[in-house]
XYZ file of C-alpha atoms in Angstrom:
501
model
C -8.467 26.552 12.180
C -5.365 24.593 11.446
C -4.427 21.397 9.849
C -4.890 17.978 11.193
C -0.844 17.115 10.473
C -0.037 19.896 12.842
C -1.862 18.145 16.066
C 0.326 16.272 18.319
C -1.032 12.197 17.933
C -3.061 12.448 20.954
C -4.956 15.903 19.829
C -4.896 14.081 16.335
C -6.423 11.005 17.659
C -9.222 13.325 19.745
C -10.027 14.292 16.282
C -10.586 11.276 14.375
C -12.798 10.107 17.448
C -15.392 12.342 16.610
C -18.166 11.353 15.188
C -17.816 14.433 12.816
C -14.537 12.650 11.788
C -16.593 9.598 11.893
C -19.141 10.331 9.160
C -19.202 13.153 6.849
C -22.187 12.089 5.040
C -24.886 13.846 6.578
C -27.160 12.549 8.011
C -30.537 14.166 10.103
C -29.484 15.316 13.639
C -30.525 12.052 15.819
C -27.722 9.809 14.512
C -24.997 10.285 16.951
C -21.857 7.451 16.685
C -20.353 9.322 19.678
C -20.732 6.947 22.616
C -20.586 3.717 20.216
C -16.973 4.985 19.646
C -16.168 6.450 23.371
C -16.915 2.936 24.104
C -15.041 0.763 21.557
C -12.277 3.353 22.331
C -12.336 2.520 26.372
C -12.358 -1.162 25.496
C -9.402 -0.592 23.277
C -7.481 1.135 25.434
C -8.121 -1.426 27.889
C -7.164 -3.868 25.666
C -3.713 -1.814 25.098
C -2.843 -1.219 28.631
C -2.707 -5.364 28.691
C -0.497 -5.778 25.759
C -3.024 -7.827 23.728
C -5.325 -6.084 21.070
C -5.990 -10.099 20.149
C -9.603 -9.322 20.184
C -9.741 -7.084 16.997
C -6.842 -8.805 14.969
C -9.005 -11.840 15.218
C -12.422 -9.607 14.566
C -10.530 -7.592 12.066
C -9.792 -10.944 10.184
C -12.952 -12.449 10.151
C -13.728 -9.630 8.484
C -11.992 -10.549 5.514
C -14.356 -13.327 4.770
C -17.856 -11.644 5.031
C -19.056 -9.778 1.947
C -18.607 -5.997 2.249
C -22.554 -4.619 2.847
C -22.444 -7.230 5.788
C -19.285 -5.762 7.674
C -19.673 -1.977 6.955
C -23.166 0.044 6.506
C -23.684 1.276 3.068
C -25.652 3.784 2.006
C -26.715 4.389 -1.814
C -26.916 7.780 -2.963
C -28.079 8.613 -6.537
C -25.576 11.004 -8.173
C -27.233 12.273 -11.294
C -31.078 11.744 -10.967
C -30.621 8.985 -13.396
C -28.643 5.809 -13.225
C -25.033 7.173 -11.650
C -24.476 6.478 -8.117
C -22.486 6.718 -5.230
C -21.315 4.130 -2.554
C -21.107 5.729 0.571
C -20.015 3.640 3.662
C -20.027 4.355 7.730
C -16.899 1.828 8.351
C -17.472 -0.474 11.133
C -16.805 1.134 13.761
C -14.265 -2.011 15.083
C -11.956 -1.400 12.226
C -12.398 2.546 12.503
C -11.140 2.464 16.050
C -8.503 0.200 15.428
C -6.894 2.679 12.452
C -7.696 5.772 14.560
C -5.243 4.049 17.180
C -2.873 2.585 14.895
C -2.660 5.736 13.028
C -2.545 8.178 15.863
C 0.391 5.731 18.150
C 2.991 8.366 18.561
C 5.547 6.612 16.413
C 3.310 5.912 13.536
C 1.760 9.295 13.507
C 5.088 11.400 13.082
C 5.789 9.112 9.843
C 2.721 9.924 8.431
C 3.115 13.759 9.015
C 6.835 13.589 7.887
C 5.562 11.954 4.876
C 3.381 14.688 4.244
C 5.923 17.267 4.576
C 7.978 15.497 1.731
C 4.791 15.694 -0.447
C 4.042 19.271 -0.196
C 8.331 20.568 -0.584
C 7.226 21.291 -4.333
C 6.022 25.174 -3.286
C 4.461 25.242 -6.924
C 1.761 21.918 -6.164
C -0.400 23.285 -3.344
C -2.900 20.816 -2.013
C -5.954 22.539 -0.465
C -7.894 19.454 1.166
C -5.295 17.972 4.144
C -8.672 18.196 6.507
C -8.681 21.019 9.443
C -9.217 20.381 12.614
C -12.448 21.700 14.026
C -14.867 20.413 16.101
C -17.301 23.270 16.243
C -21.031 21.719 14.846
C -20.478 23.472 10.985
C -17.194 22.375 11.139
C -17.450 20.318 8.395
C -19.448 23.543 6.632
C -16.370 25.064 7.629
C -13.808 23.222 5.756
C -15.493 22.734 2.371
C -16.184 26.409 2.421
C -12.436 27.901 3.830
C -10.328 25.323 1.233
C -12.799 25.925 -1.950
C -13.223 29.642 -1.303
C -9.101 29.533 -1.221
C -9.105 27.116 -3.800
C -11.219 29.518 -6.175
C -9.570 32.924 -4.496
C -6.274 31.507 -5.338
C -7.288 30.589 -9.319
C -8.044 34.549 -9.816
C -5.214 35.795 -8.083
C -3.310 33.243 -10.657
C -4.093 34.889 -13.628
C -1.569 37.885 -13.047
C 0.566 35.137 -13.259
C -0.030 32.445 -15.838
C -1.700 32.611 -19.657
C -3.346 28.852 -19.416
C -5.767 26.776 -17.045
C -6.659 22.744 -17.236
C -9.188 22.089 -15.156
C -9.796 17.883 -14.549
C -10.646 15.586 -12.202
C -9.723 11.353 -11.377
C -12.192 9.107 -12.488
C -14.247 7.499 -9.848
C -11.459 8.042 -7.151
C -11.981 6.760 -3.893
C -13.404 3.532 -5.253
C -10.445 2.872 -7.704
C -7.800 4.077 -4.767
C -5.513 0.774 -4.920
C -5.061 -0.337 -0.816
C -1.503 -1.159 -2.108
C -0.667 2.324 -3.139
C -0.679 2.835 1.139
C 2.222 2.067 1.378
C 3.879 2.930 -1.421
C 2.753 6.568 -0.284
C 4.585 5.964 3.204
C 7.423 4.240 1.752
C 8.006 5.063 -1.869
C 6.887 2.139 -4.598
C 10.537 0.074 -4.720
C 10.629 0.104 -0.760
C 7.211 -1.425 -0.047
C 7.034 -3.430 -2.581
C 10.301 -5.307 -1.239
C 8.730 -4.994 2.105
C 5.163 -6.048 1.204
C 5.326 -8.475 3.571
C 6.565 -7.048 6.613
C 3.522 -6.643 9.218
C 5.317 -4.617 11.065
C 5.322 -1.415 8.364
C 2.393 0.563 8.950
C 1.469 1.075 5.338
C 0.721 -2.475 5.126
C -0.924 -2.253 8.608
C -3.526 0.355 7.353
C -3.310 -1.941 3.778
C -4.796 -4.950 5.876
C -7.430 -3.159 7.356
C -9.105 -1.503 4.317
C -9.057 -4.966 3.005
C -10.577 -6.843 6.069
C -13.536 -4.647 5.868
C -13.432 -4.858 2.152
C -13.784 -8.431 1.415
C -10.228 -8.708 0.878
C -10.424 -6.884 -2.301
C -7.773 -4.369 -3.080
C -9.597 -2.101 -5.067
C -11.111 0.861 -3.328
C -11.371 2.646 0.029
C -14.753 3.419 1.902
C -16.254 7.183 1.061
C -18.199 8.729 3.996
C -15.551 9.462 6.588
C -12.564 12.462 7.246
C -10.069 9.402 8.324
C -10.883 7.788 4.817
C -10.486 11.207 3.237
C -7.262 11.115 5.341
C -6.057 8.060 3.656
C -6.800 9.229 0.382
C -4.324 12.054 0.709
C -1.825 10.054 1.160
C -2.099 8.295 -1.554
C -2.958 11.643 -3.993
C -0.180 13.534 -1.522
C 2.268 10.547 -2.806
C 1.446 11.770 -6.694
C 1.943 15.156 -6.355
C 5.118 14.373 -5.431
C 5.618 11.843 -8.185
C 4.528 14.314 -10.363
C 6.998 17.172 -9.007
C 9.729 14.746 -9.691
C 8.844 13.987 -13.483
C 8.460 17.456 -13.414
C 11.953 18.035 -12.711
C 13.047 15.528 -14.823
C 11.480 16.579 -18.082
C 13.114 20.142 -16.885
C 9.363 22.230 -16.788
C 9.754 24.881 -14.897
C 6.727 27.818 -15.404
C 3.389 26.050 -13.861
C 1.190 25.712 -10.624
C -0.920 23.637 -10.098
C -3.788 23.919 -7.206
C -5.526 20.211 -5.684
C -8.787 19.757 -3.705
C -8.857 15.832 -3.322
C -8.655 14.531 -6.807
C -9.716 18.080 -8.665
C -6.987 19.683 -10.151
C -6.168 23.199 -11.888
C -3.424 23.222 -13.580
C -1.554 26.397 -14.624
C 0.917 27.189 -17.199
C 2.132 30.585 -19.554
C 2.783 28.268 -22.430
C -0.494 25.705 -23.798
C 1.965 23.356 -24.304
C 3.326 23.076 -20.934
C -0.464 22.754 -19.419
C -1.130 19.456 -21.923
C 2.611 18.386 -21.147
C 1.938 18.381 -17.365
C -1.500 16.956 -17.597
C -0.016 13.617 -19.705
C 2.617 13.753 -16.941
C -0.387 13.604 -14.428
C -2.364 10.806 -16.494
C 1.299 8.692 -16.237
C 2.075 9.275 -12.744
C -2.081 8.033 -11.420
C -1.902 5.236 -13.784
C 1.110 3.820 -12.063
C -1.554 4.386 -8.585
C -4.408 2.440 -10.945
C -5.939 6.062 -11.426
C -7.278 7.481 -14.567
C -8.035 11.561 -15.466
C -11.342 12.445 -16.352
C -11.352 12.746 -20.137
C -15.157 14.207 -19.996
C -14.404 16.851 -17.396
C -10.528 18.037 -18.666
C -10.455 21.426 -20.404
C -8.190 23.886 -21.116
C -8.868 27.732 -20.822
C -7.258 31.012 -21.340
C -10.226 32.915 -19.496
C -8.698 32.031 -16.316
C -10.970 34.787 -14.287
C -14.083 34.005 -15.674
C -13.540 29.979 -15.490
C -12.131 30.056 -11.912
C -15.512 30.171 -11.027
C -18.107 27.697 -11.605
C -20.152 28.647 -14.506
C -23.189 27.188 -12.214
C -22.213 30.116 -9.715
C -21.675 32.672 -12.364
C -25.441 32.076 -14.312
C -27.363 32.109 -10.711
C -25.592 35.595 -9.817
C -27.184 37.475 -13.186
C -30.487 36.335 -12.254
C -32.537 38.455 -9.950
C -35.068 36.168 -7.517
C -38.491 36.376 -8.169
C -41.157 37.571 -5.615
C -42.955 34.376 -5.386
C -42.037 30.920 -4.056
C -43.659 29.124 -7.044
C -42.002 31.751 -9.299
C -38.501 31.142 -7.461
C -38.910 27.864 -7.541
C -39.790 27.309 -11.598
C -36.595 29.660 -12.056
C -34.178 26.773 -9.767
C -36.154 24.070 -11.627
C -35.176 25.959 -15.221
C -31.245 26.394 -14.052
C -30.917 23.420 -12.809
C -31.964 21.730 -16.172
C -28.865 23.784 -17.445
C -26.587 23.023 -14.555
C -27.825 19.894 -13.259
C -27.130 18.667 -9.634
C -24.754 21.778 -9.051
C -24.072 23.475 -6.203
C -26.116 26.396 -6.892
C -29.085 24.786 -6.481
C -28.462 23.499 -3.038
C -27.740 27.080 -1.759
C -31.126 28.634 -3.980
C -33.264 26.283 -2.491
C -31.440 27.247 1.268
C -32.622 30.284 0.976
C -36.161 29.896 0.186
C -36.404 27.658 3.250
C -34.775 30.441 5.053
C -37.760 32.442 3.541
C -40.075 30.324 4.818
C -38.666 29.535 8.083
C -38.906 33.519 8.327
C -42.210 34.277 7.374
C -44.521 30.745 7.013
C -47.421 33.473 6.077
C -45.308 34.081 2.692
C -47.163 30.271 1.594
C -50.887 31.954 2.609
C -51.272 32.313 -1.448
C -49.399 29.519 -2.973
C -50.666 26.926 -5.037
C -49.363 24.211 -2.716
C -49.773 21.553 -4.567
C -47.795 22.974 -7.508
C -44.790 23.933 -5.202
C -44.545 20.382 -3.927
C -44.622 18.572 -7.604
C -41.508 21.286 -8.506
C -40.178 20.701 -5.485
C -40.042 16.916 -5.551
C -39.121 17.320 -9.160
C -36.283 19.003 -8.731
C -34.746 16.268 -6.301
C -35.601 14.070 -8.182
C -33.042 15.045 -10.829
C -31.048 16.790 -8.098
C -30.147 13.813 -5.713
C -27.567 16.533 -3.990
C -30.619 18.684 -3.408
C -32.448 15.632 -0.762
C -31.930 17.490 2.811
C -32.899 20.813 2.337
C -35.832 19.458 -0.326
C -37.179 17.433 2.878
C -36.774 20.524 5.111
C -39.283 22.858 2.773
C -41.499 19.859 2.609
C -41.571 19.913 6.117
C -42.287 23.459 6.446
C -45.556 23.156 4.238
C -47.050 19.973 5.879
C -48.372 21.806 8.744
C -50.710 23.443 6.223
C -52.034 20.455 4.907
C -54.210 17.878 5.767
C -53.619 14.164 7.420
C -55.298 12.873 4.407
C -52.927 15.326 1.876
C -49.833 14.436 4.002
C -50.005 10.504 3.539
C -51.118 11.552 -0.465
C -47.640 13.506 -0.770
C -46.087 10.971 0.682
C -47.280 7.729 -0.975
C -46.421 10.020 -4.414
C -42.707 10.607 -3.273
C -42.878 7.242 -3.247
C -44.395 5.790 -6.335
C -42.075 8.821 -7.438
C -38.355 7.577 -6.341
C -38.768 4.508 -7.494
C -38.516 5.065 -10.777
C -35.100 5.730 -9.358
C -32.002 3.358 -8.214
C -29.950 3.922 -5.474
C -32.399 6.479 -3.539
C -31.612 5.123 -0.301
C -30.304 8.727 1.224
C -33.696 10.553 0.234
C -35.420 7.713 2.709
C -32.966 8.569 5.053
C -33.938 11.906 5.190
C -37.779 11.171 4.670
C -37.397 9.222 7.772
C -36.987 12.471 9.108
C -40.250 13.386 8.456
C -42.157 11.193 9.255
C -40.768 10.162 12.413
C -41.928 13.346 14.235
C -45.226 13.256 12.139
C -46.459 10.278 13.247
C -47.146 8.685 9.783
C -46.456 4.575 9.480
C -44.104 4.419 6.774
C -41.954 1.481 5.757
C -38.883 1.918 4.475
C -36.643 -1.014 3.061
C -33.212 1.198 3.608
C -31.318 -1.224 6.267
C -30.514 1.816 8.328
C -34.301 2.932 7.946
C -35.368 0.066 9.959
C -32.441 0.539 12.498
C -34.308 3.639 13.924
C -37.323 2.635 13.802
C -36.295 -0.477 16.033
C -34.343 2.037 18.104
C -37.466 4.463 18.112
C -40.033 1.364 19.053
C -38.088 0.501 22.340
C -36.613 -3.134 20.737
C -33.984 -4.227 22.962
C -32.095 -6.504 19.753
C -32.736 -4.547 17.134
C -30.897 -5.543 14.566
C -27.948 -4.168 13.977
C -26.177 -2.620 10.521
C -22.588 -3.913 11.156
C -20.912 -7.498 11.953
C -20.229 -6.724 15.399
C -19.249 -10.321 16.265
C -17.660 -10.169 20.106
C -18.746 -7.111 20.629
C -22.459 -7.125 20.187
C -22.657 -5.861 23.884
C -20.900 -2.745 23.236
C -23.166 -2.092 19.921
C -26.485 -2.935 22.079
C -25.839 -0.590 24.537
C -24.078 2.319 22.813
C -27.273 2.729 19.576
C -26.462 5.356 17.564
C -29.680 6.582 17.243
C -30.338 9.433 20.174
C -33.978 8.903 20.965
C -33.631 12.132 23.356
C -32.616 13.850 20.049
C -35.820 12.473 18.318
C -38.304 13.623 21.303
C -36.669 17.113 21.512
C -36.118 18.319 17.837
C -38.604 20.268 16.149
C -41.404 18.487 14.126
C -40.211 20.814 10.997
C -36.253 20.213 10.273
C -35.010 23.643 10.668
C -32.660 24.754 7.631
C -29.569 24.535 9.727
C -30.008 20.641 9.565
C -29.400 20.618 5.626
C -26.985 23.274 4.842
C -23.862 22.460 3.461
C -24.012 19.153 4.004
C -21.992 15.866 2.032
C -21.047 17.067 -1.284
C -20.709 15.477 -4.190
């Protein structure tokens, strides 16, 4: 495993081509972007090799003048089980290709990873989220688990060293990221704002873009893929940096501070110096349009004990009962304490993996209850959606036609109490499609693979595509050999560790 800024520009560009790079949402196993973006990236190059990338600039532009859900594909995700939610977006794949190449140009790409190195000379600011290069199937398993399980590794081993520990987080990050602050991350604030109207500067390259597929608005960047993550870091790279020069200025000397994306810990031997640093923080992202998290900032001298979550810490005194209704109740009764928290995700993985063990273990359940605590606890657990589905699947083969289209039409009546639920179709979808049950779903890319799935030759497609609806037609991103060959019942692999929250 290594970081992405040390790949040369063509290993680097390799990487953001992937449709792992791609998406980072999760979604079930059939969607595969791979050949929709092997062939926008052949057409590119083509288009490079003669000099005259007219063809996107123009696309690219007329962008700018369609709203937002027309351009890109969003997907709503409940955050909370109540009425917080989260925009999630699979870019159009147009504009990604065009950033993946104008990032990744040889010239371009060395700026950005000398601009990184200038962010990271402050030894005492580690960032632990620059992504790493893997394209292994977990890899994206693989990178939340290596940087948190350093990031939390690295918060123990600090306590030898420091007294104090803030823990915050930005408010509402990626979608109050200002496009501006681009190039002020490339170029420093004074230098690109004299230059904010030089094309030729790449920070206002990648600037333009994120706008064009934004409806021109400067306020926010699309969530859902590692080259948006990408961009984010250089904009949160660029205020670590700030911040190590106030630092230095105001002459404070004894902290550390650890990032992963916009969390922060912040460590100091003095209390003083840890509220100090953390108003220095709140100055430096309010000059980016960022705000700290007032609701999740505290301050503790327990730094062993609040290095890890207290989420993780409750789950590991309790011992697992010997039933699944039993373990089930017990992840419904933490999860009222710790809602929507990690913990649950990984409790509920390993009663699948129970079940995918031994299906016999279900022989004398009351079915009927497990499914209503089931569906209860995604309900209030939107994180919890993919590996809910997958024990779901794993009990319909017990019950009847009649008791399958029941559950169903209850999940239903259920999630609509709900806004934003459009990722628990997604993944219901998954169901049903190898079931055989008729079930209409209004979720735009719901109706996509169904069209795909029913053999229409125009179905209609989730992103303006205008020029190159011939390249979109015949690259879907829906594998229907994926669909006939995957097992009726999602297998737990499908669901772990998937986008996090």
């Amino acid at each position: 495993m290594e970081s992405v800024l040390n790949l040369s520009a063509e290993d680097a560009r390799r990487f953001f081509l992937n449709q792992k790079s791609y998406c980072n949402i999760g979604l079930p196993s059939y969607f595969d972007f791979q050949s929709l973006l092997d062939a926008l990236a052949e057409d590119y190059m083509s288009a490079l090799s003669c000099k005259d990338v007219t063809k996107y600039v123009n696309c690219l532009r007329g962008f700018s003048k369609r709203r937002t859900d027309e351009v890109n594909c969003q997907i709503y995700a409940n955050k909370d089980g109540e009425f917080a939610w989260r925009r999630l977006q699979l870019v159009n794949p147009i504009a990604y290709i065009y950033l993946v190449f104008l990032m990744t140009d040889r010239k371009n790409w060395k700026v950005i990873v000398d601009r990184f190195h200038d962010f990271q000379k402050d030894n005492k600011i580690k960032c632990c989220s620059v992504p790493i290069s893997m394209m292994e199937s977990n890899s994206k398993s693989e990178n939340v688990s290596n940087w948190w399980h350093e990031n939390e590794q690295e918060s123990i081993k600090l306590a030898m060293r420091y007294t104090y520990m803030l823990i915050t987080d930005i408010s509402d990050c990626y979608s109050s990221i200002y496009t501006h602050s681009v190039p002020w991350a490339l170029y420093g604030q004074a230098y690109a704002k004299k230059h904010r109207g030089d094309h030729a500067l790449l920070g206002n390259q990648i600037d333009e873009v994120i706008q064009n597929i934004s409806y021109a608005q400067t306020n926010g960047i699309p969530q859902g893929s590692v080259l948006m993550d990408f961009i984010a870091e250089m904009v949160l790279g660029y205020a670590d940096a700030c911040l190590s020069e106030e630092l230095r200025r105001e002459k404070i000397n004894d902290y550390y501070i650890l990032r992963y994306r916009d969390d922060y810990k912040i460590f100091a031997n003095e209390k003083e110096n840890v509220v100090k640093i953390t108003k220095l923080l709140d100055r430096v992202l309010a000059e980016l349009s960022l705000k700290l998290n007032a609701s999740k900032t505290v301050i503790s001298d327990n730094i062993i004990c609040d290095s890890v979550k207290p989420d993780k810490l409750s789950w590991m005194e309790k011992a697992e009962s010997n039933t699944i209704q039993k373990r089930l109740l017990s992840i419904h009764k933490f999860s009222n304490d710790f809602p929507n928290s990690g913990s649950i995700e990984k409790s509920l993985c390993r009663v699948a993996d129970s079940i995918e063990e031994n299906v016999v273990i279900l022989a004398n359940e009351d079915l009927d209850a497990i499914v209503s605590i089931l569906v209860d606890i995604a309900f209030r657990n939107p994180r919890t959606y993919p590996i809910t589905v997958v024990i779901l699947g794993k009990i319909l083969p017990i019950l009847s036609r009649r008791r399958i289209k029941d559950l169903f039409d209850q999940i239903d009546k259920k999630f609509k109490r709900l806004p934003n639920t459009e990722f628990m179709s997604i993944w219901l979808q998954r169901l049903t499609i190898k079931v055989g049950l008729r079930r209409k779903y209004d979720s735009r890319v719901c109706m996509y693979v169904q069209q795909i799935k029913s053999g229409h030759k125009n179905a209609k497609m989730v992103w303006e595509c205008n020029g190159f609806s011939k390249i979109f037609r015949d690259n879907p991103f829906i594998n229907l050999e994926q669909i006939k060959t995957m097992p009726q019942i999602p297998e737990v692999k499908e669901a772990k560790l998937f986008w996090h929250y």
